[in-house]
XYZ file of C-alpha atoms in Angstrom:
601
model
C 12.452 11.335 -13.961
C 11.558 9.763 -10.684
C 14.797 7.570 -11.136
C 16.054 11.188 -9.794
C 15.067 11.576 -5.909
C 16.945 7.886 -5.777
C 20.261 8.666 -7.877
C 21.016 11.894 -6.815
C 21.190 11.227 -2.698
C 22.931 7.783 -4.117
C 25.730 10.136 -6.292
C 26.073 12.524 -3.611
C 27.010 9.701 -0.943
C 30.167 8.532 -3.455
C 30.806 11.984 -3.916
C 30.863 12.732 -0.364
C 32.731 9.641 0.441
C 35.361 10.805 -2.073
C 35.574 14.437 -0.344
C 39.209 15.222 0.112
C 38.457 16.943 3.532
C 37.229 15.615 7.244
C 36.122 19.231 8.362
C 32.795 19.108 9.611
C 31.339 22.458 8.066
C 32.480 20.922 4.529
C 30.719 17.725 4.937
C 27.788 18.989 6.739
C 27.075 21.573 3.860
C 27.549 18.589 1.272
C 25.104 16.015 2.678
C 22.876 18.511 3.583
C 23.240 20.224 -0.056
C 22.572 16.936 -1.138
C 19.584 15.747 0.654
C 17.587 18.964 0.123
C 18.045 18.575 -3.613
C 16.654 15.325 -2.802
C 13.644 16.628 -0.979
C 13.340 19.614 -3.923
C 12.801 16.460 -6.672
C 10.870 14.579 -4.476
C 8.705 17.370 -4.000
C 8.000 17.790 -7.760
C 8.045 14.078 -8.194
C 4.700 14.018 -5.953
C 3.238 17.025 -7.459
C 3.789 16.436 -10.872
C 2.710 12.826 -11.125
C 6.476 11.575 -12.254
C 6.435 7.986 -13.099
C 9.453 6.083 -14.644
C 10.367 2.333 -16.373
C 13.660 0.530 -17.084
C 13.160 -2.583 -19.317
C 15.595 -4.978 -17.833
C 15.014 -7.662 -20.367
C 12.289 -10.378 -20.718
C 9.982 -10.133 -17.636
C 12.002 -7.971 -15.955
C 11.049 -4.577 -15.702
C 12.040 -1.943 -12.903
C 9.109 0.307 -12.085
C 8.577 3.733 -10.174
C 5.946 4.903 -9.136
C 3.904 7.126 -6.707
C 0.904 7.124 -4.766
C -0.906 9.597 -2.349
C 0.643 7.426 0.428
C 4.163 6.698 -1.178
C 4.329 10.659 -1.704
C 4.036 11.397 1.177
C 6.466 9.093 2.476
C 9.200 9.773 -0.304
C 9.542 13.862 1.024
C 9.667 12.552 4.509
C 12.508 10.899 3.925
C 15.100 13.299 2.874
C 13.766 15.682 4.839
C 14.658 13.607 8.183
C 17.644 12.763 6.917
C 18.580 16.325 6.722
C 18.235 17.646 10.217
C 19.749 13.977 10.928
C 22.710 15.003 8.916
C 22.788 18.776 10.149
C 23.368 17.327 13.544
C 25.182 14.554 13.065
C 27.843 16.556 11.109
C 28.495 18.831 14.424
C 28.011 15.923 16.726
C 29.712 12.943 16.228
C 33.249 12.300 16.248
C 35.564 13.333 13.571
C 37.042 9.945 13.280
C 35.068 8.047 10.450
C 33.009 11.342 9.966
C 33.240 11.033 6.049
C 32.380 7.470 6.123
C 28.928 8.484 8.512
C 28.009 10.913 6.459
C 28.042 9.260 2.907
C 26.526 6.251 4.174
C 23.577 8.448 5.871
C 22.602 9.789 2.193
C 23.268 6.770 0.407
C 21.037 5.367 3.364
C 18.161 8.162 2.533
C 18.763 7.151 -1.432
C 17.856 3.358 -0.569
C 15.195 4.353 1.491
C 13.850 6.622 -1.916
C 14.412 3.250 -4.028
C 11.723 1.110 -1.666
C 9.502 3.967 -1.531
C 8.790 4.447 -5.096
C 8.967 0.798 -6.341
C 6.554 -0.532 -8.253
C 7.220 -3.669 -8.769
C 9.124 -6.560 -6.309
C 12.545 -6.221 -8.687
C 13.097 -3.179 -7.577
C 11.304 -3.445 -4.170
C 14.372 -6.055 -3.473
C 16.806 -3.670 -4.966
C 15.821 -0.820 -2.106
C 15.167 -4.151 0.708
C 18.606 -4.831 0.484
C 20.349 -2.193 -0.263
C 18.617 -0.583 3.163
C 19.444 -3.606 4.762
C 23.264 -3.183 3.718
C 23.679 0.477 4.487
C 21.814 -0.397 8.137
C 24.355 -2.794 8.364
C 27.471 -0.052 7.744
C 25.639 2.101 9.849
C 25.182 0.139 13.029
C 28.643 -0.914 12.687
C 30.436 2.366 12.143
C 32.381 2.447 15.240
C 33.762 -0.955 14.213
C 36.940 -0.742 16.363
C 34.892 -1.176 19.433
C 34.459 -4.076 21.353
C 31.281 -6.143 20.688
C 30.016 -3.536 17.639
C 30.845 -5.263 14.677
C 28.771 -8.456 16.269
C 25.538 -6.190 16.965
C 25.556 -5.218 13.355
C 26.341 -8.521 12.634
C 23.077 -10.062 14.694
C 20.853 -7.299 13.426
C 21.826 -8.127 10.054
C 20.631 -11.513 10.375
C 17.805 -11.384 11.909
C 16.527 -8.999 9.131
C 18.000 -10.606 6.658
C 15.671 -13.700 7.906
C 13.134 -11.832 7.398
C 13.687 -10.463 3.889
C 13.350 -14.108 3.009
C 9.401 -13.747 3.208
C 9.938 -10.769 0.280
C 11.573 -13.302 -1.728
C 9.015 -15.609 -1.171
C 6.185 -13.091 -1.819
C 8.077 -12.021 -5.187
C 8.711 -15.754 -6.390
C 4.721 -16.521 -5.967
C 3.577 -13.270 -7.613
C 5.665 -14.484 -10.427
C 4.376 -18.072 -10.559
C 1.364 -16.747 -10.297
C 1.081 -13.965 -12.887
C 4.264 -13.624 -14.951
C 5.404 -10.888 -14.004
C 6.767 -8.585 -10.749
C 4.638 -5.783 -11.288
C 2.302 -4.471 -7.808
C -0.592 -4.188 -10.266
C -0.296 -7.806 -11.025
C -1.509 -8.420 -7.279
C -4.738 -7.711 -8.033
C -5.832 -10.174 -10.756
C -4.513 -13.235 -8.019
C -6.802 -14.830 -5.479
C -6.164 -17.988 -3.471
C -3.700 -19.933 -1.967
C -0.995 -17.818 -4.484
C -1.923 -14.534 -2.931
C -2.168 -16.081 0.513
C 1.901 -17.081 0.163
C 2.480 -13.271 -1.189
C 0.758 -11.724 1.947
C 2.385 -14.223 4.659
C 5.460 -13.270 2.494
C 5.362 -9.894 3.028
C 3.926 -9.717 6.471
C 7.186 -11.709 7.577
C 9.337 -9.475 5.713
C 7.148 -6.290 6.882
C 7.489 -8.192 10.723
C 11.123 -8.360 10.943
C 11.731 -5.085 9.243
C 9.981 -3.120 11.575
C 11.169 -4.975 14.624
C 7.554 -6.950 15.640
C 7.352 -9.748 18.109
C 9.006 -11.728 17.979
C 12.104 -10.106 16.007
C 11.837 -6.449 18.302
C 15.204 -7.628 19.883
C 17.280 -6.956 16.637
C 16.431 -3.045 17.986
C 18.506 -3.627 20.959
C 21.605 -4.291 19.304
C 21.149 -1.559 16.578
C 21.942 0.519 19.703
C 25.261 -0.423 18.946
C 25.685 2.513 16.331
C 25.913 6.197 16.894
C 22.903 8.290 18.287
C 22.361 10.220 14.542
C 22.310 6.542 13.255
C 19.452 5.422 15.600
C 17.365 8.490 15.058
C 17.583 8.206 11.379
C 17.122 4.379 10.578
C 14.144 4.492 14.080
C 12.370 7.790 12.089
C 12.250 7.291 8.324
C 14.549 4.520 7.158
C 14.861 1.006 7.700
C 12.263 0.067 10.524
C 9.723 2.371 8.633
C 9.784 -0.400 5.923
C 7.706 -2.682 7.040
C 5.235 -0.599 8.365
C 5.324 1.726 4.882
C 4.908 -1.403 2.626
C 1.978 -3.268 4.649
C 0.236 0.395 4.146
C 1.648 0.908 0.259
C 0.283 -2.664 -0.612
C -3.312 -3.059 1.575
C -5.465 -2.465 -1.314
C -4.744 -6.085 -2.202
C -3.485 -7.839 0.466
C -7.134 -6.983 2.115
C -8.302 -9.623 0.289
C -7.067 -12.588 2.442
C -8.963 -13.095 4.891
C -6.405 -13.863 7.589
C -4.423 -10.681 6.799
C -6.121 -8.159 8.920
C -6.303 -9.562 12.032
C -3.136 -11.881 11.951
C -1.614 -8.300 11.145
C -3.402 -6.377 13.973
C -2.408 -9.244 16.389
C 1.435 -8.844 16.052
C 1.490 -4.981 16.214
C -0.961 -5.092 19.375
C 1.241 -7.964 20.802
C 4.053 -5.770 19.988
C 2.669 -2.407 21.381
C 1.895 -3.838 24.566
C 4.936 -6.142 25.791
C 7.206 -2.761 24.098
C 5.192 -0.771 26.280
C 6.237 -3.076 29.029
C 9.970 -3.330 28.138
C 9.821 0.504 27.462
C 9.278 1.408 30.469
C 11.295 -1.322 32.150
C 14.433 -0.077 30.493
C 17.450 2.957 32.095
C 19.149 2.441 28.659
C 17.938 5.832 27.231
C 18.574 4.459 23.573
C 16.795 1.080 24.250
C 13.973 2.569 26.170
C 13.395 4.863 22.762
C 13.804 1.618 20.744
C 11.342 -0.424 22.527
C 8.903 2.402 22.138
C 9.965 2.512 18.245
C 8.574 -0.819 18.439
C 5.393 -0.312 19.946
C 5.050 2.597 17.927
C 5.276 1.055 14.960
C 2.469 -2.171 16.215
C -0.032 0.447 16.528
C 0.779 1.189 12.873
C 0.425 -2.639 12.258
C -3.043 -2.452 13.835
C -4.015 0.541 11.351
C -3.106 -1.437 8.259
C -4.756 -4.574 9.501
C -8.297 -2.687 10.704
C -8.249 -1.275 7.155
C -7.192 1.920 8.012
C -3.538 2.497 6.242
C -3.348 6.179 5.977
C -3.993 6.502 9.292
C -0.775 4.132 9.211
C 1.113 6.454 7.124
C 0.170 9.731 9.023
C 1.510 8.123 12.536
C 4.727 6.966 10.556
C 4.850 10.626 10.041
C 3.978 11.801 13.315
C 6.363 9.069 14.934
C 9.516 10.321 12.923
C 8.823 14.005 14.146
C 9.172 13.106 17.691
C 11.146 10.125 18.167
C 13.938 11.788 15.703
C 14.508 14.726 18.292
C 14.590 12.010 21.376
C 16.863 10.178 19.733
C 19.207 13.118 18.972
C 18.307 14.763 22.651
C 19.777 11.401 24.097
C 23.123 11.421 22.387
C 23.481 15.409 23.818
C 22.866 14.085 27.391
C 24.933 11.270 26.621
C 27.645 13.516 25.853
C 27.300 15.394 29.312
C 27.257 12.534 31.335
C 29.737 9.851 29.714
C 26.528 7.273 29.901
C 22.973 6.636 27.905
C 22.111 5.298 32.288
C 19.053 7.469 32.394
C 19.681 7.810 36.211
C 22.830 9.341 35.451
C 21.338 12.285 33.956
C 18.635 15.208 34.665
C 20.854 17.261 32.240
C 18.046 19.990 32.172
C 19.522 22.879 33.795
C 22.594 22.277 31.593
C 20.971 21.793 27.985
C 17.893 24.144 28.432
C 17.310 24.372 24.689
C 17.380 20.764 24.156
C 15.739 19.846 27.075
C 12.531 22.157 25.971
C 12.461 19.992 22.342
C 12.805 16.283 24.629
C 9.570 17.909 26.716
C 8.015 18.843 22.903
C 8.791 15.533 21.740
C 7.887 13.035 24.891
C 4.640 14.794 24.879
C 3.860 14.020 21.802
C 5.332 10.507 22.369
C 2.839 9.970 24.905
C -0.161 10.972 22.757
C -1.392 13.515 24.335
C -3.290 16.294 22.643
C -3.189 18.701 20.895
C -0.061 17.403 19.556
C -0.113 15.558 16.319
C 0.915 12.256 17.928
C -1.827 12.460 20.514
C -4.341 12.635 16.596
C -2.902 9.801 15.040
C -3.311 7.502 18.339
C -6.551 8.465 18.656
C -7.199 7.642 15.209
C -5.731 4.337 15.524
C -7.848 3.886 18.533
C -10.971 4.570 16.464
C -9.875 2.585 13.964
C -9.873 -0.354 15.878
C -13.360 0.242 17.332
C -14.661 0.698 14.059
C -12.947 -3.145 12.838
C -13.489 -5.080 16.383
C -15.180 -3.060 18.209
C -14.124 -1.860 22.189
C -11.592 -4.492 23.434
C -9.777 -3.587 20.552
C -9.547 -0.318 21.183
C -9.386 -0.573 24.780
C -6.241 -2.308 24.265
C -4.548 0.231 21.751
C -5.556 2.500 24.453
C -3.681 0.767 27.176
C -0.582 0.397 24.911
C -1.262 4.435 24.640
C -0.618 4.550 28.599
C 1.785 2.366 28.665
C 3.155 4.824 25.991
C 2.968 8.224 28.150
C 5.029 6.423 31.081
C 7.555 5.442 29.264
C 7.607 9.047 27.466
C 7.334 10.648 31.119
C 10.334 7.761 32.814
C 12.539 9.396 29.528
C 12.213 13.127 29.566
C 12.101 13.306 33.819
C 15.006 10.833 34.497
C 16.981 12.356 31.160
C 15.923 16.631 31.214
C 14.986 16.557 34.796
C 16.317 19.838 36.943
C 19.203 18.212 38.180
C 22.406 19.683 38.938
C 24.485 21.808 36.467
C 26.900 19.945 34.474
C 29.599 21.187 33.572
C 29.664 20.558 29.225
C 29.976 22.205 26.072
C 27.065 23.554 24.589
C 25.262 22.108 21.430
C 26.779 23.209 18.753
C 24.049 25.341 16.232
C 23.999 22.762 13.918
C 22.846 20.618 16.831
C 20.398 23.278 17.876
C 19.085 23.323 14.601
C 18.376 19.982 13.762
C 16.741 19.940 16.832
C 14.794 22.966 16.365
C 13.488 21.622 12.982
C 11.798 18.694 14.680
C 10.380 20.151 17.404
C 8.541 22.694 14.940
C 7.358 19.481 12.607
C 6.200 18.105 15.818
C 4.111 21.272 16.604
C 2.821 21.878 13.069
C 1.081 18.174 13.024
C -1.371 19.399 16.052
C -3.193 20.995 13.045
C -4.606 17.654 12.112
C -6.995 18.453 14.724
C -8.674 20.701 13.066
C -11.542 19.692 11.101
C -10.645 21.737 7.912
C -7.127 20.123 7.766
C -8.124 16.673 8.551
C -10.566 16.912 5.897
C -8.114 17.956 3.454
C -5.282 15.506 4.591
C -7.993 12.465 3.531
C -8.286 14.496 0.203
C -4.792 14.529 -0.233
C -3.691 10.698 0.941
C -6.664 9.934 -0.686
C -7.435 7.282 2.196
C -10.387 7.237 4.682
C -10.333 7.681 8.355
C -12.187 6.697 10.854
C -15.126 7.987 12.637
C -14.236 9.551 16.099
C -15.431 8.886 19.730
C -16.009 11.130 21.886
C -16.228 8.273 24.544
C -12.700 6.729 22.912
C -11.268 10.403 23.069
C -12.235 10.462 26.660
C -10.667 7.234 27.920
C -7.768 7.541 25.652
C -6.960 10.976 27.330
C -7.779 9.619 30.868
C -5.155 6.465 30.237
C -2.816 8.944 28.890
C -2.973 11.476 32.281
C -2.384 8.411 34.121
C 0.620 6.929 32.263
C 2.395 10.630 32.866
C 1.883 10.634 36.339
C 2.871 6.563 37.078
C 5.902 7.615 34.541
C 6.983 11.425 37.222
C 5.982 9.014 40.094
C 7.622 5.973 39.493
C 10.779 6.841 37.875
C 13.024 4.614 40.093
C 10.860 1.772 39.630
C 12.825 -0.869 38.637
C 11.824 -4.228 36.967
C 13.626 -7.831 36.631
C 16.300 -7.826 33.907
C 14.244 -10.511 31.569
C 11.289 -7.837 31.388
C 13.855 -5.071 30.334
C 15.550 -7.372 27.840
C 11.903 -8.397 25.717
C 11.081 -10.664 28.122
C 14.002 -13.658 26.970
C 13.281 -13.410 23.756
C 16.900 -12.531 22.481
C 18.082 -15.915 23.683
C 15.318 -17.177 21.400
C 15.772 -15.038 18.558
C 19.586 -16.191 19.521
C 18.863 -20.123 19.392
C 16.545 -20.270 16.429
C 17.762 -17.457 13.818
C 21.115 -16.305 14.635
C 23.079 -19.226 15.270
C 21.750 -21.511 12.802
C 22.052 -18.744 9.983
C 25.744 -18.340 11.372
C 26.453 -22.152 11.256
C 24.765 -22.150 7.923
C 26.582 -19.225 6.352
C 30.206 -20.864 7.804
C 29.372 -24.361 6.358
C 28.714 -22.413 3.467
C 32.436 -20.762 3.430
C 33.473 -24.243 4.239
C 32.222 -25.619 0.858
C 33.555 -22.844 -0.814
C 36.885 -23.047 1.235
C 37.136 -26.777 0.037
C 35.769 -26.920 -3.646
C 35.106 -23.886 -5.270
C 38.659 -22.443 -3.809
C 39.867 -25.628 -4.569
C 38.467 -25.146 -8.087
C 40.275 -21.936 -8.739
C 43.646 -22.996 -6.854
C 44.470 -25.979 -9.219
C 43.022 -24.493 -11.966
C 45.655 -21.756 -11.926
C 48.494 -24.415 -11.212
C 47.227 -26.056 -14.312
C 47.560 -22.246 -16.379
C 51.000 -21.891 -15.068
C 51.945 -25.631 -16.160
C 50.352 -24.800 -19.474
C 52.234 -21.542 -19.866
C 55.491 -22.784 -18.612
C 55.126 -25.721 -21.649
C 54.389 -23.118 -23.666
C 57.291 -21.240 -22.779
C 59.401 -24.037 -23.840
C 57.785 -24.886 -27.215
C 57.370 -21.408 -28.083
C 61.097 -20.708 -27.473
C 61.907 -23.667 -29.334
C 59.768 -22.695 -32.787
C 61.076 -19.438 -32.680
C 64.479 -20.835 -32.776
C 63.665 -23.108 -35.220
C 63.408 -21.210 -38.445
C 67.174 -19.295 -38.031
C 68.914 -22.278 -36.819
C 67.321 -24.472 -39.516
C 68.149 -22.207 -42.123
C 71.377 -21.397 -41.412
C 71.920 -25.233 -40.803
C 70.323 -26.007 -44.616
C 72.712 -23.588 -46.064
C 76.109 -24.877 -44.121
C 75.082 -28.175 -45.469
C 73.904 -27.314 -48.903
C 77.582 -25.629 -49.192
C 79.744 -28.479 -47.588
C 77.682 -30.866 -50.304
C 78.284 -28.295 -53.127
C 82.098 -28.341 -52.203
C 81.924 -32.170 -52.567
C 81.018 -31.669 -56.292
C 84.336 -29.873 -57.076
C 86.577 -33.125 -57.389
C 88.966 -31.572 -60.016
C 88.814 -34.844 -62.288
C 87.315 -34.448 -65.650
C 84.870 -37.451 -66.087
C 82.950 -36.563 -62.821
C 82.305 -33.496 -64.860
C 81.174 -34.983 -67.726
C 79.168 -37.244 -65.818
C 76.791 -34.686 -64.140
C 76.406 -32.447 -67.554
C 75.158 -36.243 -68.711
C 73.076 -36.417 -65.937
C 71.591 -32.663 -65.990
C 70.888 -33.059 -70.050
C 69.227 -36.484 -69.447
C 66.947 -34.440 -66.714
C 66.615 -31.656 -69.003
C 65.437 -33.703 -71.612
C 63.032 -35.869 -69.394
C 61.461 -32.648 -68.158
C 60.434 -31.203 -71.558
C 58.920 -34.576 -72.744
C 56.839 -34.800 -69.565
C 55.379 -31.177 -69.922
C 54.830 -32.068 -73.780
C-alpha cells in the first residue's frame, strides 16, 4: 500500500502530460486533483503504519517504509507541491504549460519514492529520478539562451555528488549482503565509515553545501514555481532529509557529527554573506536556501535531527511563498533586479504574505521559523557548547538582513505599477503558505512542543534563556542593517559564492563534460561502429539469401518439368518401329523379372 503515495502522483504526471488541452483551469484542477490524492494516502500511510516490499530477485529487495520523521516529511511533500501547482497553473506561461505541470507531480512522486525508501535500491531509484525531473525542470524554458547549459551544470554537479550514494550503497553491500537501512546497524569500522562519507557527499551536493552551493545559482535558470518547489520540499531537501532519516546509525562514526556540523555552519555563514550581497531576488532566496539548509546540517550533526526535520518544515512554509512572491514582482517589473522593484503599493496582498514570510525567514519570534532556529541554536550549545551557538546565531543575523534587503527592496512602498493583478489561483497558493507559516508559531507553546517530540518521536534540546536573548538581539540587528543598508553593495566575487563557481567549474564540470564526450567518442567509434557493420553484414546475408532462396524455390518446378521432358524424349527413342528391338527389351525386362524374384526368394 505505501507503493501508493509514489504511483499515483507518478500516473497522474503521464496522465497529465497526455491531457488533450493547454487551458490552465483544466490542468490546474488535474495536478492539483492529483497531488491532494497524494497527500490523502500519504496521510493514511503515516497514520496507519503502511509498510510495503517488492522482491526484485536474489538480494534485491525494494523496501518502503515510514518513520515518525519520514512521515512527516512524506505529507509535506504533496502538500507544497499543491499550492506550487495552484499557482503555477495561473502563473506561468501557457507555452510548455502541460509539460510544467506533469513534470511538477511526477517531481512530487520522486520526491515520495526517496522519502519512504528503505533500503539504498530504491533510495537510488527516488536519487535519480529527482535528479532527472530537476533536470527537466530547470530546463523548461529550453529555447532560451544559456538555459539548457544551467540545467546542464546543475545536473552535473549533483550528479557528482550522487556518486557518494553509490559508494555508500556498494559498501553496505560488501559489508552486509544486503541494501536494507536496517543492515546499517550491525556494521562498525572502516565499512560504515565509507557509507557515512558516502552519504554525507551525496547529502552535501544535494542540498547545495560548500562547496557545491553554486549549482543553486544556475537552477535560477528555471521558472519561479520551479525554484519554490525543488528550494521547499523536493530536491535540495534531500540531503538534509536523509542525513536526519539515517542519524541513528551514522552517529556512530566518530567524525560524522562534527565534519557534518562544519559544512552546514561553513555554509550558513558565507550564504549569509552571499545572501545578502546579492540584487538577484531569486539568487538572494537561493543563497539563503543554502544557509538554511547548513543550520539543518548542524542539527543532524549535534545529534539533534528532528529539530532538522521540523526547520525543513518551517523552511518550506516560508521560503515557498518568497519564491512565488518574487516571480509576481518579477512579472510587474520585467526584472528579478531587486532595485527595480518596491512593488508594494501594487501587489498589496502579496506583499503582506513576502512581510509573513521574510519574518519568519529571519527567525524572529513568535513565528515558527524564529522556534526552530532557536532550537538549532540550543542544540549546538548543548553538543559544543557557546561558540557553537554563537555562531549559528550570527548566521541567524546574517539571516534577518538578508530577509529585511528582500522584502524592503522587493514589497517596499514604491510607486504604483501599473500590472495585472494575481490571478486567485495565485492568491491562493499564496494564502496557503502564509497560514502554514503562521500555524508553526504554535511550537512555542509548551503543550505543542511537548507533543510534537511525542509525535517525531525525537528529542530536543534544552532551551536558554540567555541563547533566546542573544539570538533575538542578533536578529533585531540583522533587520535594521538589512532597512538601513539596502543599497549596500558588495564586490561581484562575494555575490557570486565568493569564486567558487570557477572552481566548481574547473574541477567538476569540465572534467565530467570532457569525460562524458570521450565517452560518446568511444561509443561514436566502436560500439556505433559495432552496430553499423554489423547491419551491412545482415543485409549481405539477406541479399545471399535472397538469391539462394529464389533459386531453391525454382528448383523443384523447373527440375520436374525438366525430368519429365527428358523422360518423354528418351521414351520416344524406344519406339524404333523394327521388330527385334522389341524383342530385345521383353528379353531384357523377363531376364529382370526373373532376377528380381530369385533375389527376394
Amino acid at each position: 500500500m505505501l507503493w501508493l503515495p509514489v504511483l499515483v502522483p507518478i500516473i497522474g504526471a503521464a496522465a497529465i502530460f497526455a491531457w488533450p488541452s493547454e487551458r490552465r483551469i483544466g490542468l490546474g484542477a488535474a495536478g492539483v486533483a492529483v497531488l491532494a490524492a497524494t497527500l490523502a494516502l500519504s496521510v493514511l500511510a503515516a497514520t496507519q503504519g503502511w509498510n510495503a516490499a517488492l522482491e526484485w530477485g536474489g538480494p534485491l529487495r525494494l523496501i518502503a517504509m515510514l518513520t515518525p520523521l519520514s512521515s512527516i516529511v512524506a505529507i509535506l511533500v504533496p502538500g507544497v507541491a499543491l499550492a506550487v501547482v495552484l499557482y503555477a497553473a495561473a502563473h506561468e506561461a501557457e507555452r510548455g504549460l502541460r509539460r510544467l505541470v506533469a513534470l511538477m507531480v511526477a517531481f512530487a512522486g520522486a520526491m515520495e519514492l526517496l522519502v519512504v525508501a528503505g533500503d539504498f535500491v530504491t533510495l537510488l531509484l527516488g536519487w535519480e529520478l529527482v535528479g532527472a525531473c530537476s533536470w527537466a525542470l530547470i530546463g523548461h524554458r529550453w529555447r532560451d539562451a544559456d538555459v539548457p547549459a544551467s540545467a546542464n551544470d546543475a545536473f552535473v554537479v549533483t550528479r557528482f555528488g550522487d556518486l557518494g550514494l553509490f559508494l555508500a550503497g556498494m559498501a553496505c553491500f560488501a559489508a552486509t549482503g544486503g541494501f536494507a537501512f536496517s543492515s546499517l546497524a550491525v556494521m562498525h569500522g572502516p565499512a560504515l565509515g565509507v557509507v557515512a562519507a558516502g552519504l554525507l557527499l551525496s547529502a552535501a551536493a544535494k542540498s547545495g553545501q560548500v562547496p557545491f552551493a553554486p549549482w543553486l545559482f544556475r537552477a535560477m535558470a528555471g521558472p519561479t514555481s520551479v525554484s519554490a518547489l525543488l528550494h521547499a520540499a523536493t530536491m535540495v531537501a534531500a540531503g538534509a532529509f536523509l542525513l536526519a532519516r539515517l542519524w541513528e546509525p551514522l552517529h556512530e562514526v566518530a567524525w560524522f557529527g562534527p565534519a557534518t556540523m562544519a559544512i552546514g555552519l561553513a555554509t550558513a555563514l558565507a550564504g549569509g554573506i552571499v545572501g545578502f550581497a546579492q540584487f538577484h531576488a531569486k539568487k538572494l532566496l537561493a543563497a539563503s536556501t543554502s544557509a538554511h539548509f547548513g543550520l539543518m546540517f548542524v542539527a543532524v550533526g549535534a545529534g539533534f535531527p528532528g529539530v532538522a526535520v521540523l526547520h525543513l518544515v518551517a523552511h518550506a512554509a516560508f521560503k515557498a511563498p518568497l519564491f512565488l512572491s518574487a516571480g509576481v514582482a518579477e512579472h510587474a517589473v520585467g526584472s528579478y533586479d531587486l532595485r527595480r522593484m518596491r512593488v508594494g503599493r501594487a501587489v498589496p496582498w502579496t506583499a503582506a504574505v513576502a512581510l509573513i514570510a521574510g519574518l519568519a525567514l529571519a527567525g524572529l519570534p513568535p513565528l515558527g521559523g524564529g522556534w526552530t532556529k532557536d532550537a538549532i541554536v540550543s542544540a549546538a550549545e548543548a553538543r559544543q557548547g557557546l561558540p557553537l551557538a554563537l555562531a549559528v546565531i550570527l548566521a541567524g543575523g546574517l539571516s534577518a538582513a538578508y530577509a529585511a534587503r528582500f522584502v524592503t527592496l522587493g514589497f517596499g512602498l514604491g510607486e504604483k505599477h501599473q500590472l495585472t493583478s494575481p490571478r486567485a489561483a495565485e492568491r491562493v497558493g499564496l494564502g496557503l503558505f502564509a497560514v502554514a507559516t503562521l500555524a508553526l508559531s504554535l511550537l512555542w507553546l509548551p503543550g505543542v512542543e511537548a507533543a510534537t517530540a511525542r509525535l517525531l518521536a525525537a528529542d530536543f534540546p534544552e532551551r536558554s534563556g540567555t541563547g533566546l536573548l542573544l539570538s533575538l538581539a542578533f536578529v533585531v540587528t540583522g533587520l535594521v542593517v538589512g532597512v538601513r543598508g539596502v543599497r549596500i553593495e558588495f564586490p561581484g566575487w562575494i555575490a557570486e559564492w565568493f569564486g567558487l563557481p570557477l572552481l566548481i567549474d574547473r574541477l567538476v564540470v569540465r572534467p565530467a563534460v570532457r569525460f562524458a564526450e570521450s565517452l560518446a567518442g568511444v561509443d561514436d567509434r566502436l560500439i556505433d561502429w559495432g552496430v553499423a557493420w554489423t547491419s551491412r553484414l545482415a543485409g549481405v546475408i539477406a541479399r545471399l539469401g535472397d538469391n539462394v532462396g529464389e533459386r531453391l524455390a525454382d528448383l523443384l518446378p523447373h527440375g520436374s518439368a525438366r525430368a519429365v521432358s527428358m523422360t518423354g524424349l528418351k521414351s520416344m527413342k524406344l519406339q524404333t518401329g523394327l521388330s527385334h528391338h522389341y524383342y530385345l527389351l521383353i528379353a531384357g525386362g523377363g531376364a529382370g523379372m526373373l532376377l528380381l524374384l530369385f533375389l527376394w526368394r
